[in-house]
Amino acid sequence: MFNKESYNQTFDDRNLPVNPISKLSDEQAEKLEQVAMTLLQEEWKKLRDEKPYLFSSDKQNNQ
């Protein structure tokens, strides 16, 4: 689960400008996390389909 306070504290500790994500409501932050995870899963599946040898645990398939 996305922890907005923890995320913002990371930026505050480094004296960087607070990321605009801090302006999001909890619902918006949850939706953003869902969208990001969906995109990540789609890209992961595409990579597995295009280059299955990268994910093979059988070393002989990599040769």
PDB file of N, CA, C, O and CB in Angstrom:
ATOM      1  N   MET A   1       0.842  -1.186   0.000  1.00  0.00           N
ATOM      2  CA  MET A   1       0.000   0.000   0.000  1.00  0.00           C
ATOM      3  C   MET A   1       0.884   1.245   0.000  1.00  0.00           C
ATOM      4  O   MET A   1       1.902   1.297   0.690  1.00  0.00           O
ATOM      5  CB  MET A   1      -0.956   0.001   1.222  1.00  0.00           C
ATOM      6  N   PHE A   2       0.493   2.215  -0.758  1.00  0.00           N
ATOM      7  CA  PHE A   2       1.253   3.457  -0.875  1.00  0.00           C
ATOM      8  C   PHE A   2       1.166   4.257   0.418  1.00  0.00           C
ATOM      9  O   PHE A   2       0.080   4.487   0.950  1.00  0.00           O
ATOM     10  CB  PHE A   2       0.741   4.297  -2.058  1.00  0.00           C
ATOM     11  N   ASN A   3       2.326   4.675   0.915  1.00  0.00           N
ATOM     12  CA  ASN A   3       2.361   5.472   2.138  1.00  0.00           C
ATOM     13  C   ASN A   3       2.818   6.886   1.778  1.00  0.00           C
ATOM     14  O   ASN A   3       4.012   7.149   1.640  1.00  0.00           O
ATOM     15  CB  ASN A   3       3.308   4.828   3.210  1.00  0.00           C
ATOM     16  N   LYS A   4       1.856   7.782   1.629  1.00  0.00           N
ATOM     17  CA  LYS A   4       2.145   9.145   1.180  1.00  0.00           C
ATOM     18  C   LYS A   4       3.042   9.893   2.165  1.00  0.00           C
ATOM     19  O   LYS A   4       3.933  10.637   1.754  1.00  0.00           O
ATOM     20  CB  LYS A   4       0.845   9.916   0.979  1.00  0.00           C
ATOM     21  N   GLU A   5       2.812   9.697   3.458  1.00  0.00           N
ATOM     22  CA  GLU A   5       3.620  10.405   4.458  1.00  0.00           C
ATOM     23  C   GLU A   5       5.084   9.964   4.389  1.00  0.00           C
ATOM     24  O   GLU A   5       5.989  10.797   4.448  1.00  0.00           O
ATOM     25  CB  GLU A   5       3.058  10.161   5.874  1.00  0.00           C
ATOM     26  N   SER A   6       5.310   8.675   4.267  1.00  0.00           N
ATOM     27  CA  SER A   6       6.671   8.152   4.183  1.00  0.00           C
ATOM     28  C   SER A   6       7.358   8.658   2.919  1.00  0.00           C
ATOM     29  O   SER A   6       8.530   9.034   2.946  1.00  0.00           O
ATOM     30  CB  SER A   6       6.663   6.612   4.208  1.00  0.00           C
ATOM     31  N   TYR A   7       6.622   8.663   1.817  1.00  0.00           N
ATOM     32  CA  TYR A   7       7.162   9.134   0.542  1.00  0.00           C
ATOM     33  C   TYR A   7       7.555  10.608   0.636  1.00  0.00           C
ATOM     34  O   TYR A   7       8.635  11.003   0.194  1.00  0.00           O
ATOM     35  CB  TYR A   7       6.135   8.926  -0.590  1.00  0.00           C
ATOM     36  N   ASN A   8       6.684  11.399   1.205  1.00  0.00           N
ATOM     37  CA  ASN A   8       6.968  12.829   1.333  1.00  0.00           C
ATOM     38  C   ASN A   8       8.133  13.085   2.274  1.00  0.00           C
ATOM     39  O   ASN A   8       8.934  13.984   2.021  1.00  0.00           O
ATOM     40  CB  ASN A   8       5.735  13.571   1.826  1.00  0.00           C
ATOM     41  N   GLN A   9       8.249  12.325   3.345  1.00  0.00           N
ATOM     42  CA  GLN A   9       9.336  12.516   4.302  1.00  0.00           C
ATOM     43  C   GLN A   9      10.688  12.276   3.626  1.00  0.00           C
ATOM     44  O   GLN A   9      11.666  12.954   3.939  1.00  0.00           O
ATOM     45  CB  GLN A   9       9.164  11.570   5.514  1.00  0.00           C
ATOM     46  N   THR A  10      10.744  11.326   2.711  1.00  0.00           N
ATOM     47  CA  THR A  10      11.993  11.054   1.987  1.00  0.00           C
ATOM     48  C   THR A  10      12.457  12.318   1.274  1.00  0.00           C
ATOM     49  O   THR A  10      13.642  12.652   1.306  1.00  0.00           O
ATOM     50  CB  THR A  10      11.804   9.893   0.966  1.00  0.00           C
ATOM     51  N   PHE A  11      11.538  13.012   0.640  1.00  0.00           N
ATOM     52  CA  PHE A  11      11.899  14.240  -0.061  1.00  0.00           C
ATOM     53  C   PHE A  11      12.245  15.356   0.920  1.00  0.00           C
ATOM     54  O   PHE A  11      13.183  16.120   0.692  1.00  0.00           O
ATOM     55  CB  PHE A  11      10.760  14.681  -0.978  1.00  0.00           C
ATOM     56  N   ASP A  12      11.497  15.447   1.994  1.00  0.00           N
ATOM     57  CA  ASP A  12      11.748  16.493   2.979  1.00  0.00           C
ATOM     58  C   ASP A  12      13.126  16.332   3.619  1.00  0.00           C
ATOM     59  O   ASP A  12      13.817  17.320   3.867  1.00  0.00           O
ATOM     60  CB  ASP A  12      10.664  16.476   4.056  1.00  0.00           C
ATOM     61  N   ASP A  13      13.523  15.095   3.885  1.00  0.00           N
ATOM     62  CA  ASP A  13      14.815  14.839   4.524  1.00  0.00           C
ATOM     63  C   ASP A  13      15.993  15.288   3.665  1.00  0.00           C
ATOM     64  O   ASP A  13      17.059  15.608   4.190  1.00  0.00           O
ATOM     65  CB  ASP A  13      14.951  13.366   4.836  1.00  0.00           C
ATOM     66  N   ARG A  14      15.807  15.312   2.368  1.00  0.00           N
ATOM     67  CA  ARG A  14      16.896  15.701   1.467  1.00  0.00           C
ATOM     68  C   ARG A  14      16.802  17.166   1.048  1.00  0.00           C
ATOM     69  O   ARG A  14      17.538  17.618   0.170  1.00  0.00           O
ATOM     70  CB  ARG A  14      16.891  14.815   0.230  1.00  0.00           C
ATOM     71  N   ASN A  15      15.897  17.896   1.678  1.00  0.00           N
ATOM     72  CA  ASN A  15      15.720  19.318   1.377  1.00  0.00           C
ATOM     73  C   ASN A  15      15.439  19.575  -0.098  1.00  0.00           C
ATOM     74  O   ASN A  15      15.857  20.587  -0.660  1.00  0.00           O
ATOM     75  CB  ASN A  15      16.948  20.090   1.797  1.00  0.00           C
ATOM     76  N   LEU A  16      14.732  18.650  -0.706  1.00  0.00           N
ATOM     77  CA  LEU A  16      14.315  18.829  -2.088  1.00  0.00           C
ATOM     78  C   LEU A  16      12.897  19.398  -2.087  1.00  0.00           C
ATOM     79  O   LEU A  16      12.185  19.286  -1.089  1.00  0.00           O
ATOM     80  CB  LEU A  16      14.386  17.480  -2.883  1.00  0.00           C
ATOM     81  N   PRO A  17      12.492  19.998  -3.183  1.00  0.00           N
ATOM     82  CA  PRO A  17      11.107  20.466  -3.240  1.00  0.00           C
ATOM     83  C   PRO A  17      10.157  19.295  -3.023  1.00  0.00           C
ATOM     84  O   PRO A  17      10.409  18.188  -3.499  1.00  0.00           O
ATOM     85  CB  PRO A  17      10.813  21.159  -4.594  1.00  0.00           C
ATOM     86  N   VAL A  18       9.088  19.536  -2.317  1.00  0.00           N
ATOM     87  CA  VAL A  18       8.124  18.479  -2.070  1.00  0.00           C
ATOM     88  C   VAL A  18       7.496  18.087  -3.405  1.00  0.00           C
ATOM     89  O   VAL A  18       7.047  18.938  -4.173  1.00  0.00           O
ATOM     90  CB  VAL A  18       7.037  18.932  -1.042  1.00  0.00           C
ATOM     91  N   ASN A  19       7.475  16.800  -3.657  1.00  0.00           N
ATOM     92  CA  ASN A  19       6.937  16.281  -4.900  1.00  0.00           C
ATOM     93  C   ASN A  19       5.446  16.580  -4.992  1.00  0.00           C
ATOM     94  O   ASN A  19       4.749  16.534  -3.978  1.00  0.00           O
ATOM     95  CB  ASN A  19       7.193  14.772  -5.011  1.00  0.00           C
ATOM     96  N   PRO A  20       4.944  16.885  -6.182  1.00  0.00           N
ATOM     97  CA  PRO A  20       3.515  17.185  -6.329  1.00  0.00           C
ATOM     98  C   PRO A  20       2.597  16.062  -5.857  1.00  0.00           C
ATOM     99  O   PRO A  20       1.409  16.285  -5.626  1.00  0.00           O
ATOM    100  CB  PRO A  20       3.214  17.491  -7.764  1.00  0.00           C
ATOM    101  N   ILE A  21       3.151  14.842  -5.711  1.00  0.00           N
ATOM    102  CA  ILE A  21       2.306  13.743  -5.239  1.00  0.00           C
ATOM    103  C   ILE A  21       1.758  14.047  -3.848  1.00  0.00           C
ATOM    104  O   ILE A  21       0.726  13.500  -3.460  1.00  0.00           O
ATOM    105  CB  ILE A  21       3.097  12.420  -5.222  1.00  0.00           C
ATOM    106  N   SER A  22       2.431  14.905  -3.100  1.00  0.00           N
ATOM    107  CA  SER A  22       1.951  15.250  -1.756  1.00  0.00           C
ATOM    108  C   SER A  22       0.637  16.027  -1.820  1.00  0.00           C
ATOM    109  O   SER A  22      -0.087  16.101  -0.827  1.00  0.00           O
ATOM    110  CB  SER A  22       3.010  16.072  -1.003  1.00  0.00           C
ATOM    111  N   LYS A  23       0.331  16.594  -2.954  1.00  0.00           N
ATOM    112  CA  LYS A  23      -0.904  17.362  -3.114  1.00  0.00           C
ATOM    113  C   LYS A  23      -2.100  16.471  -3.405  1.00  0.00           C
ATOM    114  O   LYS A  23      -3.237  16.944  -3.418  1.00  0.00           O
ATOM    115  CB  LYS A  23      -0.746  18.379  -4.223  1.00  0.00           C
ATOM    116  N   LEU A  24      -1.857  15.190  -3.639  1.00  0.00           N
ATOM    117  CA  LEU A  24      -2.941  14.275  -3.967  1.00  0.00           C
ATOM    118  C   LEU A  24      -3.726  13.874  -2.719  1.00  0.00           C
ATOM    119  O   LEU A  24      -3.183  13.775  -1.619  1.00  0.00           O
ATOM    120  CB  LEU A  24      -2.391  13.035  -4.662  1.00  0.00           C
ATOM    121  N   SER A  25      -5.001  13.652  -2.930  1.00  0.00           N
ATOM    122  CA  SER A  25      -5.812  13.084  -1.849  1.00  0.00           C
ATOM    123  C   SER A  25      -5.457  11.606  -1.719  1.00  0.00           C
ATOM    124  O   SER A  25      -4.807  11.043  -2.600  1.00  0.00           O
ATOM    125  CB  SER A  25      -7.352  13.275  -2.122  1.00  0.00           C
ATOM    126  N   ASP A  26      -5.873  10.986  -0.640  1.00  0.00           N
ATOM    127  CA  ASP A  26      -5.600   9.557  -0.459  1.00  0.00           C
ATOM    128  C   ASP A  26      -6.204   8.736  -1.599  1.00  0.00           C
ATOM    129  O   ASP A  26      -5.590   7.780  -2.073  1.00  0.00           O
ATOM    130  CB  ASP A  26      -6.155   9.071   0.894  1.00  0.00           C
ATOM    131  N   GLU A  27      -7.404   9.110  -2.035  1.00  0.00           N
ATOM    132  CA  GLU A  27      -8.052   8.375  -3.126  1.00  0.00           C
ATOM    133  C   GLU A  27      -7.264   8.522  -4.418  1.00  0.00           C
ATOM    134  O   GLU A  27      -7.092   7.551  -5.154  1.00  0.00           O
ATOM    135  CB  GLU A  27      -9.492   8.867  -3.329  1.00  0.00           C
ATOM    136  N   GLN A  28      -6.781   9.737  -4.700  1.00  0.00           N
ATOM    137  CA  GLN A  28      -5.988   9.965  -5.905  1.00  0.00           C
ATOM    138  C   GLN A  28      -4.671   9.193  -5.838  1.00  0.00           C
ATOM    139  O   GLN A  28      -4.225   8.634  -6.840  1.00  0.00           O
ATOM    140  CB  GLN A  28      -5.717  11.468  -6.093  1.00  0.00           C
ATOM    141  N   ALA A  29      -4.054   9.163  -4.666  1.00  0.00           N
ATOM    142  CA  ALA A  29      -2.800   8.440  -4.502  1.00  0.00           C
ATOM    143  C   ALA A  29      -3.005   6.945  -4.715  1.00  0.00           C
ATOM    144  O   ALA A  29      -2.171   6.290  -5.340  1.00  0.00           O
ATOM    145  CB  ALA A  29      -2.208   8.702  -3.114  1.00  0.00           C
ATOM    146  N   GLU A  30      -4.093   6.405  -4.209  1.00  0.00           N
ATOM    147  CA  GLU A  30      -4.401   4.987  -4.407  1.00  0.00           C
ATOM    148  C   GLU A  30      -4.632   4.688  -5.885  1.00  0.00           C
ATOM    149  O   GLU A  30      -4.151   3.679  -6.401  1.00  0.00           O
ATOM    150  CB  GLU A  30      -5.638   4.582  -3.584  1.00  0.00           C
ATOM    151  N   LYS A  31      -5.363   5.561  -6.560  1.00  0.00           N
ATOM    152  CA  LYS A  31      -5.635   5.364  -7.992  1.00  0.00           C
ATOM    153  C   LYS A  31      -4.336   5.432  -8.788  1.00  0.00           C
ATOM    154  O   LYS A  31      -4.126   4.630  -9.698  1.00  0.00           O
ATOM    155  CB  LYS A  31      -6.640   6.427  -8.513  1.00  0.00           C
ATOM    156  N   LEU A  32      -3.471   6.373  -8.459  1.00  0.00           N
ATOM    157  CA  LEU A  32      -2.185   6.490  -9.131  1.00  0.00           C
ATOM    158  C   LEU A  32      -1.362   5.223  -8.940  1.00  0.00           C
ATOM    159  O   LEU A  32      -0.720   4.746  -9.876  1.00  0.00           O
ATOM    160  CB  LEU A  32      -1.417   7.707  -8.610  1.00  0.00           C
ATOM    161  N   GLU A  33      -1.383   4.685  -7.738  1.00  0.00           N
ATOM    162  CA  GLU A  33      -0.648   3.447  -7.471  1.00  0.00           C
ATOM    163  C   GLU A  33      -1.216   2.301  -8.297  1.00  0.00           C
ATOM    164  O   GLU A  33      -0.457   1.504  -8.848  1.00  0.00           O
ATOM    165  CB  GLU A  33      -0.698   3.099  -5.972  1.00  0.00           C
ATOM    166  N   GLN A  34      -2.533   2.207  -8.390  1.00  0.00           N
ATOM    167  CA  GLN A  34      -3.169   1.145  -9.180  1.00  0.00           C
ATOM    168  C   GLN A  34      -2.791   1.250 -10.650  1.00  0.00           C
ATOM    169  O   GLN A  34      -2.484   0.245 -11.291  1.00  0.00           O
ATOM    170  CB  GLN A  34      -4.692   1.203  -9.029  1.00  0.00           C
ATOM    171  N   VAL A  35      -2.814   2.463 -11.181  1.00  0.00           N
ATOM    172  CA  VAL A  35      -2.465   2.677 -12.586  1.00  0.00           C
ATOM    173  C   VAL A  35      -1.001   2.311 -12.826  1.00  0.00           C
ATOM    174  O   VAL A  35      -0.678   1.654 -13.816  1.00  0.00           O
ATOM    175  CB  VAL A  35      -2.728   4.147 -12.997  1.00  0.00           C
ATOM    176  N   ALA A  36      -0.123   2.732 -11.930  1.00  0.00           N
ATOM    177  CA  ALA A  36       1.299   2.428 -12.072  1.00  0.00           C
ATOM    178  C   ALA A  36       1.547   0.918 -12.029  1.00  0.00           C
ATOM    179  O   ALA A  36       2.336   0.393 -12.814  1.00  0.00           O
ATOM    180  CB  ALA A  36       2.106   3.128 -10.969  1.00  0.00           C
ATOM    181  N   MET A  37       0.880   0.233 -11.122  1.00  0.00           N
ATOM    182  CA  MET A  37       1.057  -1.221 -11.026  1.00  0.00           C
ATOM    183  C   MET A  37       0.530  -1.922 -12.276  1.00  0.00           C
ATOM    184  O   MET A  37       1.139  -2.882 -12.749  1.00  0.00           O
ATOM    185  CB  MET A  37       0.345  -1.767  -9.778  1.00  0.00           C
ATOM    186  N   THR A  38      -0.586  -1.454 -12.809  1.00  0.00           N
ATOM    187  CA  THR A  38      -1.139  -2.041 -14.028  1.00  0.00           C
ATOM    188  C   THR A  38      -0.171  -1.868 -15.189  1.00  0.00           C
ATOM    189  O   THR A  38       0.081  -2.810 -15.940  1.00  0.00           O
ATOM    190  CB  THR A  38      -2.496  -1.406 -14.366  1.00  0.00           C
ATOM    191  N   LEU A  39       0.369  -0.661 -15.335  1.00  0.00           N
ATOM    192  CA  LEU A  39       1.331  -0.418 -16.407  1.00  0.00           C
ATOM    193  C   LEU A  39       2.582  -1.265 -16.237  1.00  0.00           C
ATOM    194  O   LEU A  39       3.102  -1.810 -17.210  1.00  0.00           O
ATOM    195  CB  LEU A  39       1.707   1.056 -16.457  1.00  0.00           C
ATOM    196  N   LEU A  40       3.063  -1.377 -15.017  1.00  0.00           N
ATOM    197  CA  LEU A  40       4.236  -2.191 -14.742  1.00  0.00           C
ATOM    198  C   LEU A  40       3.977  -3.654 -15.092  1.00  0.00           C
ATOM    199  O   LEU A  40       4.830  -4.306 -15.694  1.00  0.00           O
ATOM    200  CB  LEU A  40       4.643  -2.060 -13.274  1.00  0.00           C
ATOM    201  N   GLN A  41       2.810  -4.171 -14.721  1.00  0.00           N
ATOM    202  CA  GLN A  41       2.473  -5.560 -15.039  1.00  0.00           C
ATOM    203  C   GLN A  41       2.376  -5.782 -16.543  1.00  0.00           C
ATOM    204  O   GLN A  41       2.814  -6.818 -17.045  1.00  0.00           O
ATOM    205  CB  GLN A  41       1.157  -5.951 -14.371  1.00  0.00           C
ATOM    206  N   GLU A  42       1.812  -4.826 -17.262  1.00  0.00           N
ATOM    207  CA  GLU A  42       1.704  -4.948 -18.720  1.00  0.00           C
ATOM    208  C   GLU A  42       3.081  -4.963 -19.365  1.00  0.00           C
ATOM    209  O   GLU A  42       3.340  -5.772 -20.257  1.00  0.00           O
ATOM    210  CB  GLU A  42       0.864  -3.798 -19.299  1.00  0.00           C
ATOM    211  N   GLU A  43       3.965  -4.079 -18.924  1.00  0.00           N
ATOM    212  CA  GLU A  43       5.315  -4.038 -19.469  1.00  0.00           C
ATOM    213  C   GLU A  43       6.088  -5.312 -19.135  1.00  0.00           C
ATOM    214  O   GLU A  43       6.850  -5.812 -19.963  1.00  0.00           O
ATOM    215  CB  GLU A  43       6.060  -2.818 -18.937  1.00  0.00           C
ATOM    216  N   TRP A  44       5.895  -5.831 -17.940  1.00  0.00           N
ATOM    217  CA  TRP A  44       6.549  -7.070 -17.509  1.00  0.00           C
ATOM    218  C   TRP A  44       6.112  -8.229 -18.407  1.00  0.00           C
ATOM    219  O   TRP A  44       6.942  -9.009 -18.873  1.00  0.00           O
ATOM    220  CB  TRP A  44       6.218  -7.380 -16.021  1.00  0.00           C
ATOM    221  N   LYS A  45       4.805  -8.334 -18.645  1.00  0.00           N
ATOM    222  CA  LYS A  45       4.285  -9.406 -19.501  1.00  0.00           C
ATOM    223  C   LYS A  45       4.833  -9.282 -20.918  1.00  0.00           C
ATOM    224  O   LYS A  45       5.203 -10.279 -21.537  1.00  0.00           O
ATOM    225  CB  LYS A  45       2.745  -9.380 -19.526  1.00  0.00           C
ATOM    226  N   LYS A  46       4.885  -8.045 -21.433  1.00  0.00           N
ATOM    227  CA  LYS A  46       5.391  -7.822 -22.779  1.00  0.00           C
ATOM    228  C   LYS A  46       6.862  -8.243 -22.871  1.00  0.00           C
ATOM    229  O   LYS A  46       7.270  -8.872 -23.848  1.00  0.00           O
ATOM    230  CB  LYS A  46       5.225  -6.342 -23.179  1.00  0.00           C
ATOM    231  N   LEU A  47       7.644  -7.900 -21.869  1.00  0.00           N
ATOM    232  CA  LEU A  47       9.055  -8.271 -21.850  1.00  0.00           C
ATOM    233  C   LEU A  47       9.209  -9.785 -21.767  1.00  0.00           C
ATOM    234  O   LEU A  47      10.065 -10.358 -22.440  1.00  0.00           O
ATOM    235  CB  LEU A  47       9.775  -7.597 -20.674  1.00  0.00           C
ATOM    236  N   ARG A  48       8.393 -10.432 -20.951  1.00  0.00           N
ATOM    237  CA  ARG A  48       8.451 -11.906 -20.838  1.00  0.00           C
ATOM    238  C   ARG A  48       8.113 -12.560 -22.168  1.00  0.00           C
ATOM    239  O   ARG A  48       8.709 -13.574 -22.532  1.00  0.00           O
ATOM    240  CB  ARG A  48       7.480 -12.413 -19.743  1.00  0.00           C
ATOM    241  N   ASP A  49       7.155 -11.982 -22.899  1.00  0.00           N
ATOM    242  CA  ASP A  49       6.774 -12.540 -24.202  1.00  0.00           C
ATOM    243  C   ASP A  49       7.866 -12.327 -25.242  1.00  0.00           C
ATOM    244  O   ASP A  49       8.140 -13.215 -26.050  1.00  0.00           O
ATOM    245  CB  ASP A  49       5.467 -11.913 -24.687  1.00  0.00           C
ATOM    246  N   GLU A  50       8.490 -11.153 -25.223  1.00  0.00           N
ATOM    247  CA  GLU A  50       9.501 -10.814 -26.224  1.00  0.00           C
ATOM    248  C   GLU A  50      10.845 -11.480 -25.945  1.00  0.00           C
ATOM    249  O   GLU A  50      11.557 -11.847 -26.880  1.00  0.00           O
ATOM    250  CB  GLU A  50       9.682  -9.314 -26.286  1.00  0.00           C
ATOM    251  N   LYS A  51      11.197 -11.641 -24.672  1.00  0.00           N
ATOM    252  CA  LYS A  51      12.512 -12.167 -24.307  1.00  0.00           C
ATOM    253  C   LYS A  51      12.400 -13.183 -23.173  1.00  0.00           C
ATOM    254  O   LYS A  51      12.881 -12.937 -22.067  1.00  0.00           O
ATOM    255  CB  LYS A  51      13.452 -11.024 -23.899  1.00  0.00           C
ATOM    256  N   PRO A  52      11.766 -14.321 -23.445  1.00  0.00           N
ATOM    257  CA  PRO A  52      11.555 -15.303 -22.381  1.00  0.00           C
ATOM    258  C   PRO A  52      12.861 -15.849 -21.805  1.00  0.00           C
ATOM    259  O   PRO A  52      12.897 -16.296 -20.659  1.00  0.00           O
ATOM    260  CB  PRO A  52      10.721 -16.447 -22.902  1.00  0.00           C
ATOM    261  N   TYR A  53      13.925 -15.812 -22.594  1.00  0.00           N
ATOM    262  CA  TYR A  53      15.211 -16.329 -22.112  1.00  0.00           C
ATOM    263  C   TYR A  53      15.739 -15.536 -20.922  1.00  0.00           C
ATOM    264  O   TYR A  53      16.552 -16.051 -20.154  1.00  0.00           O
ATOM    265  CB  TYR A  53      16.238 -16.308 -23.235  1.00  0.00           C
ATOM    266  N   LEU A  54      15.303 -14.321 -20.759  1.00  0.00           N
ATOM    267  CA  LEU A  54      15.741 -13.527 -19.612  1.00  0.00           C
ATOM    268  C   LEU A  54      15.142 -14.047 -18.308  1.00  0.00           C
ATOM    269  O   LEU A  54      15.656 -13.766 -17.226  1.00  0.00           O
ATOM    270  CB  LEU A  54      15.362 -12.062 -19.810  1.00  0.00           C
ATOM    271  N   PHE A  55      14.062 -14.799 -18.419  1.00  0.00           N
ATOM    272  CA  PHE A  55      13.344 -15.251 -17.237  1.00  0.00           C
ATOM    273  C   PHE A  55      13.482 -16.750 -16.995  1.00  0.00           C
ATOM    274  O   PHE A  55      12.898 -17.291 -16.056  1.00  0.00           O
ATOM    275  CB  PHE A  55      11.894 -14.894 -17.359  1.00  0.00           C
ATOM    276  N   SER A  56      14.255 -17.415 -17.845  1.00  0.00           N
ATOM    277  CA  SER A  56      14.404 -18.856 -17.727  1.00  0.00           C
ATOM    278  C   SER A  56      15.362 -19.201 -16.596  1.00  0.00           C
ATOM    279  O   SER A  56      16.437 -18.614 -16.475  1.00  0.00           O
ATOM    280  CB  SER A  56      14.897 -19.455 -19.045  1.00  0.00           C
ATOM    281  N   SER A  57      14.960 -20.157 -15.774  1.00  0.00           N
ATOM    282  CA  SER A  57      15.849 -20.621 -14.712  1.00  0.00           C
ATOM    283  C   SER A  57      16.753 -21.738 -15.222  1.00  0.00           C
ATOM    284  O   SER A  57      17.716 -22.116 -14.555  1.00  0.00           O
ATOM    285  CB  SER A  57      15.037 -21.103 -13.499  1.00  0.00           C
ATOM    286  N   ASP A  58      16.439 -22.266 -16.408  1.00  0.00           N
ATOM    287  CA  ASP A  58      17.253 -23.315 -17.013  1.00  0.00           C
ATOM    288  C   ASP A  58      18.366 -22.656 -17.822  1.00  0.00           C
ATOM    289  O   ASP A  58      18.111 -22.050 -18.863  1.00  0.00           O
ATOM    290  CB  ASP A  58      16.386 -24.258 -17.913  1.00  0.00           C
ATOM    291  N   LYS A  59      19.597 -22.777 -17.340  1.00  0.00           N
ATOM    292  CA  LYS A  59      20.726 -22.094 -17.973  1.00  0.00           C
ATOM    293  C   LYS A  59      20.966 -22.564 -19.409  1.00  0.00           C
ATOM    294  O   LYS A  59      21.497 -21.801 -20.216  1.00  0.00           O
ATOM    295  CB  LYS A  59      21.983 -22.308 -17.152  1.00  0.00           C
ATOM    296  N   GLN A  60      20.589 -23.793 -19.746  1.00  0.00           N
ATOM    297  CA  GLN A  60      20.822 -24.295 -21.094  1.00  0.00           C
ATOM    298  C   GLN A  60      19.953 -23.574 -22.119  1.00  0.00           C
ATOM    299  O   GLN A  60      20.315 -23.496 -23.293  1.00  0.00           O
ATOM    300  CB  GLN A  60      20.557 -25.791 -21.150  1.00  0.00           C
ATOM    301  N   ASN A  61      18.816 -23.048 -21.685  1.00  0.00           N
ATOM    302  CA  ASN A  61      17.970 -22.299 -22.602  1.00  0.00           C
ATOM    303  C   ASN A  61      18.580 -20.958 -22.958  1.00  0.00           C
ATOM    304  O   ASN A  61      18.187 -20.343 -23.949  1.00  0.00           O
ATOM    305  CB  ASN A  61      16.598 -22.096 -22.002  1.00  0.00           C
ATOM    306  N   ASN A  62      19.532 -20.496 -22.168  1.00  0.00           N
ATOM    307  CA  ASN A  62      20.142 -19.191 -22.403  1.00  0.00           C
ATOM    308  C   ASN A  62      21.291 -19.248 -23.390  1.00  0.00           C
ATOM    309  O   ASN A  62      21.828 -18.209 -23.775  1.00  0.00           O
ATOM    310  CB  ASN A  62      20.627 -18.612 -21.107  1.00  0.00           C
ATOM    311  N   GLN A  63      21.672 -20.431 -23.801  1.00  0.00           N
ATOM    312  CA  GLN A  63      22.818 -20.549 -24.709  1.00  0.00           C
ATOM    313  C   GLN A  63      22.383 -20.528 -26.155  1.00  0.00           C
ATOM    314  O   GLN A  63      23.220 -20.617 -27.053  1.00  0.00           O
ATOM    315  CB  GLN A  63      23.593 -21.823 -24.427  1.00  0.00           C
TER     316      GLN A  63
END
